[in-house]
XYZ file of N, CA and C in Angstrom:
858
model
N -1.120 -18.395 15.011
C -0.322 -17.372 15.416
C 0.139 -16.678 13.925
N -0.289 -15.328 13.671
C -0.875 -14.705 12.251
C 1.600 -13.786 12.464
N 1.058 -13.906 10.474
C 2.473 -13.417 10.560
C 2.560 -12.528 9.649
N 2.687 -12.339 9.795
C 3.293 -10.410 8.620
C 4.559 -9.924 8.249
N 4.248 -10.141 7.176
C 5.518 -9.884 6.069
C 6.373 -8.927 6.466
N 7.047 -7.943 5.694
C 7.262 -6.839 5.498
C 7.441 -5.406 6.728
N 7.267 -6.085 8.167
C 6.995 -5.385 9.584
C 7.836 -4.812 10.142
N 8.915 -4.417 8.654
C 9.637 -3.345 8.699
C 9.225 -1.825 8.459
N 8.874 -1.694 7.640
C 7.374 -1.701 6.067
C 7.004 -0.628 7.008
N 5.876 0.497 6.696
C 4.655 1.116 7.237
C 3.627 0.551 7.325
N 3.689 0.470 6.200
C 1.792 -1.128 6.653
C 2.039 -1.571 7.228
N 3.617 -2.325 7.514
C 3.268 -3.864 8.043
C 4.151 -3.270 9.967
N 4.390 -2.743 9.740
C 4.158 -2.175 10.678
C 3.611 -1.660 11.570
N 2.947 -0.713 11.368
C 1.742 -0.090 11.208
C -0.377 -1.668 11.591
N 0.245 -2.518 11.100
C -0.483 -3.870 11.058
C -0.043 -4.121 12.395
N 0.847 -4.143 12.578
C 1.745 -6.211 13.616
C 1.586 -4.477 15.124
N 1.481 -3.426 15.171
C 0.821 -2.557 16.204
C -0.740 -3.115 16.545
N -0.825 -2.987 15.317
C -2.602 -2.758 15.661
C -2.759 -4.736 16.075
N -2.693 -5.956 15.628
C -2.806 -6.808 16.111
C -2.039 -8.103 18.048
N -0.858 -6.761 18.029
C -0.583 -6.723 19.900
C -1.372 -5.682 20.490
N -2.715 -5.053 19.553
C -3.930 -4.700 20.786
C -4.531 -5.725 21.543
N -5.055 -7.024 20.235
C -5.604 -7.566 20.031
C -5.492 -8.892 20.569
N -3.635 -9.036 20.065
C -3.143 -10.985 20.455
C -2.450 -11.042 22.141
N -2.267 -11.710 22.681
C -1.230 -11.995 23.040
C 0.800 -11.508 22.078
N 0.780 -10.862 22.166
C 2.611 -10.684 21.334
C 3.335 -12.429 21.149
N 2.846 -13.830 21.926
C 2.901 -14.594 20.640
C 2.474 -15.341 19.857
N 1.531 -14.658 19.504
C 0.301 -14.540 18.422
C 0.911 -14.352 17.671
N 1.476 -13.874 17.852
C 2.302 -12.603 16.258
C 3.156 -13.235 15.849
N 3.823 -12.513 14.479
C 4.751 -13.302 14.129
C 5.328 -12.530 12.519
N 6.393 -11.920 12.908
C 6.955 -10.887 11.370
C 8.114 -12.089 10.569
N 7.876 -12.151 9.226
C 8.759 -12.393 8.321
C 9.353 -10.869 8.801
N 11.190 -10.378 8.134
C 11.501 -9.029 8.096
C 13.545 -9.847 7.512
N 14.186 -8.999 6.140
C 14.902 -9.280 5.152
C 15.666 -8.653 6.753
N 15.802 -7.682 7.912
C 16.598 -7.513 8.479
C 16.358 -8.160 9.742
N 16.473 -9.008 11.286
C 15.629 -8.620 12.344
C 15.688 -6.720 13.264
N 17.824 -6.882 12.417
C 18.026 -6.478 13.720
C 16.919 -4.952 14.299
N 16.126 -4.657 12.712
C 15.640 -2.884 13.079
C 14.648 -3.640 13.499
N 13.722 -4.814 13.430
C 12.195 -5.119 15.153
C 12.798 -6.396 16.694
N 14.139 -5.806 16.804
C 14.522 -6.391 18.128
C 13.873 -5.590 18.916
N 13.233 -4.322 18.719
C 12.304 -3.971 20.328
C 10.222 -5.153 20.209
N 10.671 -5.047 18.427
C 9.441 -6.564 18.654
C 10.151 -7.956 19.711
N 10.568 -8.623 19.055
C 11.185 -9.532 20.052
C 11.610 -9.357 21.290
N 11.615 -8.647 21.495
C 11.908 -8.191 23.325
C 9.843 -7.762 23.385
N 9.239 -7.591 23.268
C 7.664 -7.304 23.209
C 7.462 -8.721 23.193
N 8.376 -10.715 22.669
C 7.200 -10.831 23.055
C 6.922 -11.616 21.442
N 6.343 -10.704 20.352
C 6.818 -11.005 18.936
C 8.309 -12.343 18.353
N 7.102 -13.835 17.749
C 8.153 -14.163 17.026
C 8.570 -13.078 15.847
N 10.622 -13.210 15.182
C 10.789 -12.591 14.881
C 12.052 -13.479 14.179
N 11.448 -14.198 12.959
C 12.635 -14.170 11.762
C 12.568 -14.219 10.419
N 13.830 -13.607 10.075
C 13.321 -13.820 8.863
C 13.548 -14.083 7.757
N 12.976 -13.364 7.011
C 12.559 -13.576 5.497
C 12.505 -12.770 4.704
N 12.951 -13.744 2.968
C 12.499 -13.246 1.722
C 13.207 -13.488 0.585
N 11.152 -12.865 -0.085
C 10.683 -13.396 -1.012
C 11.508 -14.070 -2.426
N 13.511 -13.262 -2.294
C 13.456 -13.831 -2.668
C 14.666 -15.151 -2.709
N 13.867 -16.125 -1.113
C 14.624 -16.812 -0.566
C 13.218 -17.985 -0.394
N 13.029 -19.039 -0.346
C 12.417 -20.147 -0.700
C 11.958 -20.254 0.847
N 13.501 -20.946 0.791
C 13.145 -21.545 2.589
C 12.902 -20.790 3.501
N 13.697 -19.862 3.536
C 13.804 -18.280 4.644
C 12.561 -18.265 4.380
N 10.845 -18.631 3.815
C 9.331 -17.476 3.562
C 9.809 -18.768 4.720
N 9.889 -20.334 4.866
C 9.198 -21.150 5.026
C 9.690 -21.496 6.187
N 10.931 -20.684 7.032
C 10.744 -20.969 7.604
C 10.218 -19.902 8.911
N 10.227 -18.721 8.225
C 8.848 -17.684 9.094
C 7.443 -18.449 8.669
N 7.473 -19.099 8.219
C 5.853 -19.339 8.436
C 5.086 -20.233 9.018
N 6.744 -20.988 9.268
C 6.792 -21.650 10.026
C 5.415 -22.361 11.316
N 4.051 -22.743 11.011
C 3.495 -22.650 12.329
C 2.422 -21.763 12.032
N 2.062 -20.863 10.821
C 1.950 -20.041 11.224
C 0.179 -20.000 10.758
N -1.390 -19.990 11.735
C -2.661 -20.432 10.923
C -2.851 -19.341 9.954
N -2.208 -17.982 10.548
C -2.073 -16.845 8.568
C -1.213 -16.580 8.799
N -0.633 -15.864 7.363
C 0.130 -14.880 6.650
C -0.355 -13.398 5.993
N 0.461 -12.508 6.213
C -0.515 -11.218 5.428
C 0.709 -10.811 5.240
N 0.503 -10.791 3.532
C 1.518 -10.974 2.581
C 2.040 -9.029 2.250
N 2.368 -8.723 2.920
C 2.701 -7.344 1.951
C 3.900 -7.122 0.455
N 2.530 -6.713 -0.585
C 2.744 -6.495 -1.861
C 4.763 -5.701 -1.255
N 5.503 -6.999 -2.297
C 6.614 -6.383 -2.264
C 6.882 -4.786 -2.922
N 7.689 -4.136 -2.644
C 8.233 -2.816 -4.053
C 9.135 -2.808 -4.159
N 9.213 -3.998 -5.424
C 9.863 -4.233 -6.213
C 8.837 -4.267 -8.005
N 9.541 -3.859 -8.705
C 8.279 -3.789 -9.836
C 7.690 -4.430 -11.157
N 7.415 -4.524 -11.746
C 7.142 -6.015 -12.710
C 7.117 -6.909 -12.379
N 7.462 -7.957 -13.779
C 8.141 -9.219 -13.952
C 8.747 -9.613 -11.958
N 9.306 -8.493 -11.258
C 10.137 -9.286 -10.052
C 9.158 -9.350 -9.098
N 8.447 -8.757 -9.135
C 7.028 -8.108 -8.442
C 6.019 -9.312 -8.660
N 6.148 -9.576 -9.693
C 5.212 -10.671 -9.522
C 5.794 -12.819 -9.167
N 6.774 -12.624 -9.760
C 8.086 -13.774 -9.924
C 8.199 -14.515 -7.492
N 8.332 -12.420 -6.753
C 8.579 -12.336 -6.195
C 7.931 -13.428 -4.301
N 6.101 -12.854 -5.565
C 4.411 -12.999 -5.068
C 5.140 -14.362 -4.969
N 4.916 -14.927 -5.825
C 4.756 -16.092 -6.532
C 4.989 -17.351 -5.454
N 6.635 -16.850 -5.114
C 7.951 -17.555 -4.160
C 6.839 -17.672 -2.531
N 6.303 -17.136 -2.444
C 5.746 -16.150 -0.513
C 4.657 -16.746 -1.443
N 4.191 -17.058 -1.781
C 2.698 -18.224 -2.167
C 3.158 -19.589 -2.172
N 3.615 -20.228 -2.730
C 4.779 -20.724 -2.832
C 4.735 -21.877 -1.524
N 5.263 -20.502 -0.946
C 6.402 -20.891 0.720
C 5.152 -20.898 1.590
N 3.620 -20.604 1.745
C 3.044 -20.259 2.351
C 2.806 -22.225 2.864
N 1.628 -22.424 1.079
C 1.320 -22.798 0.684
C 1.836 -24.266 1.513
N 3.228 -24.222 1.152
C 4.236 -26.045 1.511
C 4.160 -25.431 3.310
N 3.963 -24.224 3.914
C 3.736 -24.293 5.801
C 2.801 -24.180 5.054
N 2.389 -25.030 5.086
C 0.770 -25.698 5.686
C 0.088 -24.267 5.568
N 0.396 -22.821 5.650
C -0.572 -21.742 5.931
C -2.252 -22.280 5.786
N -3.101 -22.361 6.481
C -4.640 -22.248 6.435
C -5.134 -20.825 5.781
N -4.705 -19.467 5.422
C -5.378 -17.995 4.946
C -4.086 -17.016 4.665
N -4.014 -17.109 3.284
C -2.199 -16.730 3.099
C -3.731 -14.669 2.889
N -3.473 -13.800 3.406
C -3.867 -12.739 3.022
C -2.962 -11.928 2.685
N -3.642 -10.366 0.775
C -2.386 -10.002 0.310
C -2.613 -8.446 0.291
N -2.266 -7.536 0.367
C -2.536 -5.868 0.031
C -1.852 -5.892 -1.029
N -3.456 -5.463 -1.939
C -3.977 -5.912 -3.170
C -3.481 -4.235 -3.110
N -5.107 -3.625 -3.926
C -5.349 -1.770 -4.602
C -6.215 -1.660 -4.999
N -7.447 -0.921 -4.637
C -8.754 -1.200 -4.973
C -8.940 -0.838 -6.301
N -7.869 -1.260 -8.097
C -8.339 -0.819 -9.197
C -6.981 -1.766 -9.642
N -7.492 -3.313 -8.606
C -6.541 -3.837 -9.501
C -6.816 -4.883 -11.039
N -5.789 -4.737 -12.226
C -6.685 -4.693 -13.817
C -5.758 -4.442 -13.984
N -4.780 -5.712 -14.838
C -4.611 -6.705 -15.860
C -4.196 -5.488 -16.659
N -4.677 -5.477 -17.048
C -5.483 -3.530 -18.144
C -4.844 -2.024 -17.726
N -4.343 -1.896 -16.404
C -4.029 -0.967 -16.037
C -3.262 0.556 -16.618
N -3.089 1.838 -16.771
C -1.423 2.234 -17.091
C -1.300 2.057 -15.907
N -1.663 1.943 -14.990
C -0.810 2.530 -13.126
C 0.333 0.708 -12.551
N 1.087 1.179 -13.312
C 1.294 -1.070 -13.678
C 1.536 -1.526 -11.872
N 1.458 -1.297 -10.538
C 1.146 -1.846 -9.780
C 0.509 -3.051 -9.997
N -1.330 -1.682 -10.549
C -2.031 -2.628 -11.049
C -2.057 -3.971 -11.377
N -1.155 -3.890 -13.298
C -0.874 -4.358 -12.945
C -0.892 -6.498 -12.407
N 0.526 -5.440 -11.402
C 0.956 -6.777 -11.199
C -0.152 -7.573 -9.663
N -0.542 -6.430 -8.837
C -1.912 -7.195 -7.944
C -3.063 -8.338 -9.264
N -3.032 -7.839 -10.134
C -4.685 -8.341 -10.622
C -3.467 -9.954 -11.396
N -2.223 -10.035 -11.603
C -1.779 -10.651 -11.641
C -1.210 -11.907 -10.001
N -0.901 -11.237 -8.863
C -0.495 -11.924 -7.749
C -2.450 -12.330 -7.195
N -3.404 -12.199 -7.819
C -4.603 -12.487 -7.808
C -5.053 -13.859 -8.388
N -4.866 -13.856 -9.411
C -5.016 -14.873 -10.039
C -4.111 -16.183 -9.356
N -2.577 -15.712 -9.290
C -1.714 -16.964 -8.335
C -2.712 -17.080 -7.059
N -3.139 -16.276 -6.430
C -3.818 -17.068 -4.854
C -5.183 -17.748 -5.159
N -5.828 -16.882 -6.700
C -7.308 -17.730 -7.321
C -6.562 -19.217 -7.128
N -5.135 -19.521 -7.430
C -4.723 -20.696 -8.247
C -4.211 -21.433 -7.802
N -4.021 -21.172 -6.092
C -3.223 -21.720 -5.337
C -3.605 -22.455 -5.196
N -4.588 -22.491 -4.151
C -5.394 -23.625 -4.020
C -6.436 -23.491 -2.518
N -5.270 -21.996 -2.217
C -5.496 -22.067 -0.448
C -6.628 -20.158 -0.153
N -6.642 -20.685 0.924
C -8.041 -20.034 1.309
C -7.490 -18.711 1.435
N -7.233 -18.012 1.086
C -6.822 -16.536 0.421
C -8.141 -15.447 0.971
N -6.550 -13.908 0.956
C -7.885 -13.162 1.429
C -7.319 -11.453 0.730
N -8.216 -10.795 -0.092
C -7.044 -9.761 -1.040
C -7.333 -8.522 -0.355
N -7.317 -7.758 0.236
C -7.138 -7.199 1.036
C -7.053 -5.934 -0.410
N -8.193 -4.961 -1.045
C -8.606 -3.568 -2.191
C -7.770 -2.814 -1.639
N -7.068 -2.985 -1.065
C -6.355 -1.019 -0.302
C -6.761 -0.164 -1.035
N -7.465 0.993 -0.262
C -7.297 2.758 -1.016
C -5.866 2.923 -1.610
N -6.137 3.653 -2.362
C -4.528 4.559 -2.159
C -4.622 4.798 -0.852
N -2.870 5.267 -0.711
C -1.777 4.930 -0.110
C -2.230 6.589 0.387
N -2.550 7.523 1.126
C -2.849 8.580 1.356
C -1.489 9.270 0.841
N -0.437 8.844 2.166
C 1.048 9.629 2.484
C 2.043 9.234 0.837
N 1.357 8.769 -0.261
C 1.853 9.036 -1.265
C 1.691 9.281 -2.209
N 0.925 10.723 -1.615
C 0.046 12.392 -2.264
C 1.378 12.906 -2.324
N 2.180 12.760 -1.748
C 2.974 13.865 -1.451
C 4.127 13.386 -2.045
N 4.200 12.704 -2.003
C 5.194 11.924 -3.493
C 4.797 12.705 -4.383
N 3.605 12.216 -5.529
C 2.866 13.029 -6.244
C 2.910 14.481 -6.575
N 3.120 15.447 -5.066
C 3.665 16.767 -5.101
C 4.606 16.754 -6.090
N 5.184 16.398 -6.011
C 6.817 16.086 -6.543
C 7.737 17.797 -5.600
N 8.393 18.615 -6.361
C 8.928 19.146 -5.528
C 8.377 20.510 -5.406
N 6.202 20.607 -5.353
C 5.999 22.188 -5.312
C 5.951 21.989 -4.204
N 5.936 22.312 -3.190
C 6.850 22.232 -1.371
C 7.871 23.436 -2.117
N 8.929 23.596 -2.717
C 9.774 24.705 -3.301
C 9.345 24.958 -4.037
N 8.720 25.015 -4.740
C 9.015 25.968 -6.542
C 7.473 26.261 -5.895
N 6.347 26.051 -5.520
C 5.198 26.958 -5.970
C 4.256 26.606 -6.755
N 5.343 25.212 -7.664
C 3.756 25.460 -8.656
C 3.952 23.403 -8.818
N 2.674 22.681 -8.612
C 2.434 22.095 -8.480
C 2.107 20.691 -10.479
N 3.331 20.491 -10.211
C 3.101 20.410 -12.211
C 3.115 18.768 -12.255
N 2.658 18.242 -12.795
C 1.404 17.270 -13.304
C 1.192 17.000 -14.468
N 0.625 15.735 -14.983
C 0.526 16.183 -16.370
C -2.113 15.849 -15.390
N -2.233 15.801 -16.490
C -4.133 15.890 -16.406
C -4.579 14.449 -15.303
N -4.934 14.799 -14.734
C -5.543 13.475 -13.723
C -6.920 12.933 -12.898
N -8.058 12.759 -12.043
C -8.534 12.629 -11.589
C -8.472 12.132 -10.231
N -9.991 12.396 -8.936
C -9.772 12.249 -8.025
C -9.459 11.090 -8.335
N -8.910 10.913 -6.825
C -8.290 9.928 -6.064
C -8.929 9.531 -4.556
N -8.892 8.309 -4.363
C -9.691 7.709 -2.219
C -8.672 8.632 -1.648
N -7.934 8.391 -1.855
C -6.140 8.092 -0.558
C -7.525 8.317 0.487
N -6.175 7.076 1.410
C -6.670 6.029 2.232
C -5.885 6.802 3.319
N -4.937 6.246 3.949
C -4.168 6.547 5.436
C -3.402 4.925 5.389
N -2.674 4.721 5.583
C -1.325 3.930 5.706
C -2.858 2.943 7.935
N -2.424 4.482 9.293
C -3.860 3.068 10.220
C -4.689 3.407 9.990
N -5.681 3.278 9.046
C -6.943 3.251 8.843
C -6.377 2.064 8.832
N -5.400 1.117 7.379
C -5.588 0.656 6.285
C -5.355 -0.004 7.720
N -4.116 -0.359 8.226
C -3.888 -1.525 9.336
C -4.462 -1.402 10.076
N -5.865 -0.931 10.384
C -6.749 -1.174 11.623
C -7.979 -2.360 10.875
N -8.073 -1.773 9.799
C -8.957 -2.520 9.325
C -8.158 -4.353 9.159
N -6.855 -4.486 8.682
C -6.900 -5.658 8.572
C -5.948 -6.540 9.265
N -6.420 -5.853 10.446
C -5.875 -6.260 11.549
C -7.751 -7.114 12.410
N -8.651 -6.115 12.263
C -9.499 -7.119 11.727
C -9.806 -7.800 11.643
N -9.407 -7.782 10.375
C -9.863 -9.245 8.460
C -9.496 -10.321 9.597
N -7.906 -9.757 10.374
C -6.877 -10.535 10.738
C -7.783 -11.976 11.771
N -8.054 -10.777 13.220
C -8.848 -11.648 13.906
C -9.640 -11.806 14.307
N -10.557 -11.097 12.790
C -12.069 -11.789 13.359
C -13.034 -12.518 12.121
N -10.778 -13.051 11.420
C -11.693 -13.458 10.118
C -12.209 -13.499 8.911
N -12.815 -12.434 8.779
C -12.693 -11.266 7.918
C -13.120 -12.020 6.455
N -14.298 -11.765 5.487
C -13.863 -11.669 3.255
C -12.952 -13.055 3.939
N -13.268 -13.896 2.873
C -12.757 -14.446 1.847
C -12.852 -14.402 0.145
N -11.859 -14.490 -0.024
C -11.738 -14.540 -1.446
C -11.148 -12.698 -1.561
N -11.511 -11.807 -2.223
C -10.922 -10.792 -2.917
C -12.331 -9.248 -1.743
N -12.226 -8.738 -1.827
C -13.059 -7.525 -0.752
C -13.057 -6.022 -1.308
N -14.235 -5.631 -0.206
C -14.655 -4.380 -1.715
C -13.427 -2.994 -1.070
N -14.018 -2.630 -2.268
C -12.513 -0.887 -1.756
C -12.325 -0.438 -0.552
N -11.785 -0.728 0.234
C -11.391 -0.195 0.950
C -10.430 1.207 1.105
N -11.542 2.042 0.938
C -11.909 3.694 1.043
C -11.783 4.633 1.838
N -10.958 5.073 1.986
C -11.741 7.187 2.435
C -13.604 7.156 2.133
N -13.313 8.432 2.210
C -14.897 8.320 2.024
C -14.780 9.578 1.352
N -13.914 10.246 1.240
C -13.841 11.327 -0.230
C -13.038 10.524 -0.820
N -12.489 11.827 -2.472
C -11.750 11.402 -3.845
C -11.508 12.788 -4.384
N -10.253 12.504 -3.767
C -9.282 14.235 -5.311
C -8.457 14.540 -5.075
N -8.275 15.574 -6.503
C -7.560 15.185 -7.784
C -6.065 16.364 -6.817
N -5.519 15.945 -7.985
C -4.173 17.531 -7.468
C -4.755 18.629 -7.297
N -5.509 19.127 -8.317
C -6.037 20.560 -7.626
C -6.539 21.231 -6.194
N -7.666 19.695 -5.650
C -8.141 19.901 -4.946
C -6.462 19.596 -4.066
N -6.209 19.039 -4.224
C -4.650 18.818 -2.403
C -3.873 20.731 -3.574
N -3.174 20.862 -4.345
C -2.994 22.278 -5.012
C -3.382 23.151 -3.611
N -4.766 23.007 -2.930
C -5.645 24.296 -2.736
C -5.806 23.900 -1.814
N -5.442 22.498 -0.417
C -5.440 22.460 0.868
C -3.964 23.559 0.528
N -2.945 22.669 0.262
C -1.385 23.127 0.629
C -0.922 24.471 0.626
N -1.995 25.036 -0.421
C -1.689 26.422 0.169
C -2.136 27.070 1.270
N -3.523 27.142 1.744
C -4.142 27.110 2.473
C -3.036 26.911 4.334
N -2.931 25.731 3.905
C -1.912 24.979 5.297
C -0.985 25.868 5.509
N 0.016 26.067 4.149
C 1.173 26.602 4.626
C 0.733 27.971 3.669
N 0.263 28.621 3.843
C -0.417 30.500 4.095
C 0.856 30.767 2.898
N 0.360 30.102 1.720
C 1.348 30.493 0.357
C 0.539 29.575 -0.578
N 1.153 30.635 -1.778
C 0.002 29.735 -3.300
C 0.885 28.534 -3.612
N 0.150 27.164 -3.512
C 0.608 26.714 -4.165
C -0.047 26.268 -5.544
N 0.364 26.225 -7.330
C -1.078 26.831 -7.785
C 0.058 25.121 -8.181
N -1.561 24.838 -9.290
C -2.125 23.484 -10.106
C -1.948 24.251 -11.573
N -0.350 23.030 -11.880
C 0.244 23.485 -12.997
C -0.192 22.117 -13.861
N -0.711 22.451 -15.825
C -1.282 20.858 -15.795
C -0.284 21.106 -17.464
N 1.048 20.125 -17.388
C 0.876 19.205 -18.873
C 1.069 18.349 -19.166
N 1.894 17.684 -20.621
C 0.709 16.936 -20.870
C 2.251 15.697 -20.129
N 1.684 14.356 -21.348
C 1.871 13.365 -20.549
C 3.793 12.879 -20.729
N 3.916 13.413 -21.921
C 5.717 13.700 -22.562
C 6.393 14.790 -22.293
N 5.093 16.108 -21.808
C 6.304 17.257 -20.518
C 6.705 15.676 -19.871
N 5.808 15.582 -18.282
C 5.529 15.457 -17.755
C 6.853 14.460 -17.566
N 6.647 12.904 -18.928
C 8.162 12.164 -19.466
C 9.669 13.158 -19.213
N 10.108 14.382 -19.723
C 10.931 14.283 -19.692
C 11.286 15.041 -18.617
N 10.715 15.711 -17.722
C 11.441 16.641 -15.942
C 11.890 15.331 -15.151
N 10.358 14.425 -15.930
C 11.237 12.609 -14.928
C 12.415 12.205 -15.218
N 12.746 12.359 -16.331
C 14.546 11.650 -17.154
C 15.158 12.747 -16.927
N 14.895 13.881 -17.056
C 15.613 14.854 -16.565
C 16.572 14.511 -14.986
N 15.437 14.593 -14.113
C 16.030 13.888 -12.429
C 16.743 12.856 -11.991
N 16.622 12.184 -13.712
C 17.284 11.417 -13.979
C 16.776 9.937 -12.998
N 15.300 9.886 -13.635
C 14.800 8.138 -12.448
C 14.790 7.240 -14.239
N 14.970 6.100 -13.925
C 15.081 5.468 -14.678
C 13.279 4.837 -15.212
N 13.018 4.432 -15.882
C 12.526 4.471 -16.711
C 11.087 4.137 -16.484
N 11.384 2.274 -16.081
C 10.242 1.474 -15.531
C 9.881 2.926 -14.064
N 10.043 4.047 -13.272
C 9.910 4.605 -12.644
C 8.766 5.846 -13.860
N 9.732 6.060 -14.405
C 8.686 7.322 -15.150
C 8.150 6.933 -15.770
N 8.029 5.607 -16.349
C 6.272 4.814 -16.436
C 5.760 4.709 -15.558
N 5.888 4.911 -14.124
C 5.100 3.583 -13.243
C 4.166 5.495 -13.564
N 5.106 6.199 -13.076
C 4.122 7.530 -12.175
C 3.113 8.195 -12.887
N 4.158 8.286 -14.289
C 3.095 8.491 -15.414
C 2.211 7.786 -15.950
N 1.511 6.417 -15.085
C 0.990 6.037 -15.686
C -0.402 6.243 -14.486
N 0.749 6.180 -13.445
C -0.939 6.794 -11.997
C -1.188 7.813 -12.697
N -0.391 8.836 -13.286
C -1.963 9.922 -14.366
C -3.054 9.506 -15.383
N -2.319 9.178 -15.904
C -2.841 8.006 -17.063
C -3.749 7.859 -17.201
N -3.427 6.143 -15.285
C -5.216 6.158 -14.640
C -6.189 6.635 -13.862
N -5.523 7.461 -13.666
C -6.667 8.498 -12.610
C -6.925 9.209 -13.245
N -7.114 9.724 -14.094
C -8.173 10.571 -15.451
C -8.772 9.414 -15.954
N -8.284 8.544 -16.268
C -9.718 7.657 -16.546
C -10.794 7.147 -14.980
N -10.648 7.805 -13.880
C -11.297 7.214 -13.156
C -11.181 5.461 -12.312
N -10.490 5.495 -12.193
C -9.586 4.056 -12.044
C -9.920 4.247 -9.879
N -8.842 5.999 -9.832
C -8.890 5.535 -8.193
C -9.951 6.107 -7.568
N -11.441 6.984 -8.095
C -12.398 7.714 -7.911
C -13.554 7.143 -6.960
N -13.171 5.759 -7.601
C -14.843 4.757 -6.128
C -14.526 5.046 -4.733
N -15.422 4.905 -3.574
C -14.993 5.544 -1.879
C -15.861 3.680 -2.037
N -16.019 3.592 -0.064
C -17.338 2.328 -0.654
C -16.775 3.024 0.630
N -17.829 2.146 1.499
C -18.230 2.256 2.897
C -17.246 0.966 4.000
N -16.516 0.339 3.308
C -15.979 -1.620 4.107
C -15.388 -0.931 5.000
N -14.379 0.007 4.022
C -14.248 0.556 5.775
C -13.838 1.155 6.782
N -15.509 2.011 7.008
C -15.889 2.558 8.204
C -15.801 1.018 9.131
N -17.436 0.371 8.404
C -17.385 -0.692 9.465
C -16.754 -1.313 9.239
N -15.589 -1.899 8.765
C -14.933 -2.578 9.489
C -14.138 -2.066 9.889
N -13.569 -0.466 11.001
C -13.388 0.165 11.692
C -13.397 0.664 12.907
N -14.935 0.533 12.354
C -16.365 1.586 13.163
C -16.283 2.341 14.163
N -15.751 3.008 12.198
C -15.723 4.740 12.520
C -14.319 5.118 11.666
N -15.151 6.853 11.443
C -14.800 6.867 9.946
C -13.911 7.613 9.675
N -13.206 7.381 8.701
C -11.827 6.860 8.163
C -11.281 8.218 7.910
N -10.134 8.276 8.475
C -9.122 9.472 8.898
C -9.413 10.084 7.029
N -10.177 11.930 7.464
C -10.603 12.587 6.797
C -9.158 13.369 5.693
N -9.217 13.023 4.011
C -8.110 13.199 3.651
C -7.660 14.869 4.337
N -8.358 15.872 3.960
C -7.841 17.358 4.123
C -7.221 17.130 5.662
N -7.522 16.594 6.371
C -7.253 16.248 7.476
C -6.029 16.245 7.790
N -4.933 15.064 6.933
C -4.259 14.134 7.381
C -3.582 15.214 6.625
N -3.492 15.499 5.363
C -2.349 16.577 4.155
C -2.005 17.748 4.852
N -3.424 18.269 6.144
C -2.801 19.772 6.558
C -2.051 19.393 7.373
N -1.684 17.830 8.110
C -1.158 17.848 9.808
C 0.578 17.169 8.394
N 0.417 16.884 7.477
C 2.012 16.134 6.806
C 2.122 16.885 6.875
N 1.837 18.886 5.786
C 2.774 19.128 5.575
C 2.375 20.250 6.413
N 2.304 20.868 7.409
C 2.417 21.064 8.996
C 3.681 20.959 9.645
N 4.172 19.524 9.102
C 4.656 19.132 11.032
C 5.822 18.664 9.773
N 6.026 18.641 8.181
C 6.363 18.364 7.358
C 8.227 18.924 7.825
């Protein structure tokens, strides 16, 4: 059985749907905090069990009889996320899971200015020291988050953010399909190559696409890191969130997320979704 954690989330749910195209429902399980949100999967024959990264016993139950577990990274920040991931790794090992897969990101690094990369690096170290067979999926930067990084540009017509660099924006749907292929075909041991779309784009490019899609100008305005921080604080964001958002721009202008790689295309057997097309569709249908 293959068990997917976080199956209520955007990526986790898509992975489950891709697995169900390839496997009988009885061979798929999910570990979720709220089982009521996946009753439809249970009705389709998927094994649904409550599992929480803060509760090792619940994970031990959720991972029971799993040959593989896909651990979707926690939404928590910093040490809280690292602690949760360690709990999940320990539970998977205790449950006798054959292989543990983890959704990392393309520039997992202990020294990145973008704090989630620090969490991914720490988690990969824990996986390597666990003694378990593992695969760390070095996913491209999620394309859906580009809308978030635009801030209130759609309302104001001004995309205000610090200096940035190109990002290999990659869709959840492509990454979910790749994960399902890796799970069902036993691809990749250890750390994968970057699983990215074929183009990288900066905020100026995003503003240009948005302008054309909406048929009205979206201007890219560069501000200092300090000005950006003040803007975020004025909106009531906590310091950890302010640091993370600012850190993304610092990391991107160093080129951390600019690399593209053909590995994703090879896995899914087609060209990844073009980010320009994805963004246009997202803005028009918003």
